Amino acid sequence: MDYANPNTMRDCWIVNDGVMGGLSQSSLRQDLHGLFFEGVVSLANNGGFASMRSSVKFPQGTQVLELLAQGDGKRYKLVLRTELAPRVSYAADLIAEPTWQTYRFNLSQFKSTVRGQAVNAPTLSFSDVIEFGILISNNQAGSFAIQLKTLQSI
């Protein structure tokens, strides 16, 4: 996925803690270098997370995902969802460094959760993934910004 391509942004959407009464806010915007996911995480009203999501499909045999991104030094989660376990999120951590970095993720880095709680779930296969997302949570109140350039399967 090339996040500098204007067509890619059309397939992205926001899911914040407002679905549970929280007050966090976020938005997506694009420039020539990629897609910005930015906003403010609020802990008020039992809130505390913001996320962006997009539909995705990785080829059979994918062993590694590579994300080219830069950010604000905060901890984010790369989140994947499958049709096999639609309520389960498979998440891996990354620190969004202030310069462009290539983050490599293999299957063993992803932990299965439901609403942040660890669960036993079907084994993740990248070729089963239908949704990709970036999540900021873990009591990181305040402004945030991460820019995505590309997401590739290897």
C-alpha positions as MATLAB code, in Angstrom:
seq = 'MDYANPNTMRDCWIVNDGVMGGLSQSSLRQDLHGLFFEGVVSLANNGGFASMRSSVKFPQGTQVLELLAQGDGKRYKLVLRTELAPRVSYAADLIAEPTWQTYRFNLSQFKSTVRGQAVNAPTLSFSDVIEFGILISNNQAGSFAIQLKTLQSI';
ca = [
       0.000    0.000    0.000;
       1.320    3.394   -0.990;
      -0.030    5.971    1.464;
       1.197    8.840   -0.724;
      -1.337    7.703   -3.339;
      -4.562    9.743   -2.900;
      -6.696    6.677   -3.713;
      -5.348    4.836   -0.650;
      -6.837    7.352    1.780;
     -10.351    6.635    0.476;
     -10.100    3.137    1.963;
      -9.116    4.375    5.444;
     -11.347    5.241    8.380;
     -11.109    6.341   12.021;
     -12.238    4.413   15.116;
     -11.739    6.295   18.390;
     -12.819    5.729   21.976;
     -15.998    7.730   21.267;
     -17.569    4.362   20.427;
     -17.387    3.762   24.216;
     -18.042    7.309   25.433;
     -14.451    8.604   25.278;
     -13.416   12.013   23.983;
     -10.278   11.296   21.933;
     -10.169   12.848   18.477;
      -8.157   12.006   15.398;
      -8.013   12.669   11.699;
      -6.321   11.586    8.502;
      -4.632   13.856    5.998;
      -2.293   13.273    3.128;
       0.705   14.975    1.579;
       3.256   13.975   -1.058;
       5.127   11.758    1.439;
       2.234    9.785    2.891;
      -0.742    9.641    5.209;
      -0.804   11.464    8.562;
      -2.794    9.923   11.400;
      -2.922   12.586   14.105;
      -5.037   13.904   16.934;
      -5.414   14.034   20.701;
      -5.906   11.100   23.071;
      -8.124   11.948   26.044;
      -8.456    9.814   29.177;
     -11.744   11.547   30.109;
     -14.954    9.474   30.256;
     -12.931    6.245   30.461;
     -11.419    6.960   27.054;
      -7.855    6.562   25.990;
      -7.431    5.366   22.408;
      -7.506    6.484   18.799;
      -7.078    4.333   15.721;
      -7.112    4.382   11.960;
      -7.969    1.353    9.844;
      -7.971    0.267    6.239;
      -8.888   -2.764    4.204;
      -5.915   -4.833    3.097;
      -5.046   -8.176    1.495;
      -1.607   -9.823    1.644;
      -0.528  -12.583   -0.766;
      -0.303  -16.232    0.235;
       3.152  -16.996    1.624;
       3.754  -13.534    3.116;
       6.304  -13.918    5.928;
       7.084  -10.304    6.844;
       5.307   -6.952    6.761;
       7.341   -3.778    6.281;
       5.934   -0.421    7.328;
       7.764    2.771    6.363;
       6.735    5.444    8.877;
       7.868    8.357   11.019;
       6.308    9.954   14.058;
       6.464   11.574   17.445;
       8.408    9.028   19.514;
       5.261    7.510   21.043;
       4.306    3.820   21.221;
       1.776    2.627   18.658;
       0.354   -0.746   17.768;
       0.148   -2.157   14.282;
      -3.167   -4.020   14.398;
      -4.411   -6.748   12.052;
      -7.833   -8.409   11.821;
      -8.963  -11.520    9.967;
     -12.283  -12.969    8.823;
     -11.508  -16.149   10.772;
     -11.628  -14.281   14.102;
     -13.430  -10.963   13.437;
     -13.504   -9.833   17.105;
      -9.809  -10.581   17.667;
      -7.064   -8.029   17.083;
      -3.519   -9.198   16.405;
      -1.203   -6.405   17.554;
       2.532   -5.664   17.491;
       4.222   -2.627   19.081;
       6.333    0.039   17.419;
       7.887    3.308   18.558;
       7.284    5.958   15.888;
      10.740    7.505   15.534;
      10.972   11.129   14.292;
      12.795   10.103   11.101;
      11.675    7.648    8.421;
      12.139    4.081    9.634;
      11.348    0.713    8.108;
       9.587   -1.393   10.738;
       9.661   -5.134   10.041;
       7.033   -7.423   11.567;
       6.977  -11.208   11.506;
       4.137  -13.426   12.700;
       5.694  -14.117   16.115;
       5.526  -10.412   17.061;
       1.723  -10.294   16.990;
      -0.288  -10.966   20.152;
      -4.003  -11.774   20.001;
      -6.381   -9.613   22.067;
     -10.026   -8.669   22.391;
     -10.482   -5.082   23.637;
      -6.906   -5.079   24.892;
      -7.163   -8.332   26.858;
      -5.011  -11.308   25.810;
      -7.001  -14.237   24.393;
      -6.353  -17.577   22.746;
      -7.180  -17.196   19.072;
      -6.574  -18.909   15.738;
      -2.945  -18.732   14.614;
      -2.325  -15.605   12.543;
      -1.497  -15.966    8.869;
      -0.823  -12.745    6.963;
      -2.790  -14.083    3.978;
      -5.937  -14.222    6.174;
      -5.734  -10.521    7.085;
      -8.526   -8.267    5.810;
      -7.879   -5.129    7.897;
      -4.796   -3.162    8.912;
      -4.708   -0.439   11.539;
      -2.599    1.839   13.703;
      -3.640    2.311   17.341;
      -2.406    4.634   20.059;
      -3.491    3.797   23.619;
      -1.883    2.779   26.938;
      -2.619    6.038   28.799;
      -0.680    8.183   26.312;
      -2.830   11.276   26.781;
      -2.158   14.311   24.624;
      -1.412   15.061   21.007;
       0.027   12.452   18.659;
       1.097   12.173   15.032;
       2.412    9.355   12.886;
       2.942    9.427    9.133;
       2.705    6.262    7.036;
       4.422    6.020    3.666;
       4.175    2.361    2.597;
       3.055   -1.035    3.870;
       4.567   -3.976    2.000;
       4.371   -7.750    2.262;
       7.494   -9.868    1.820;
];
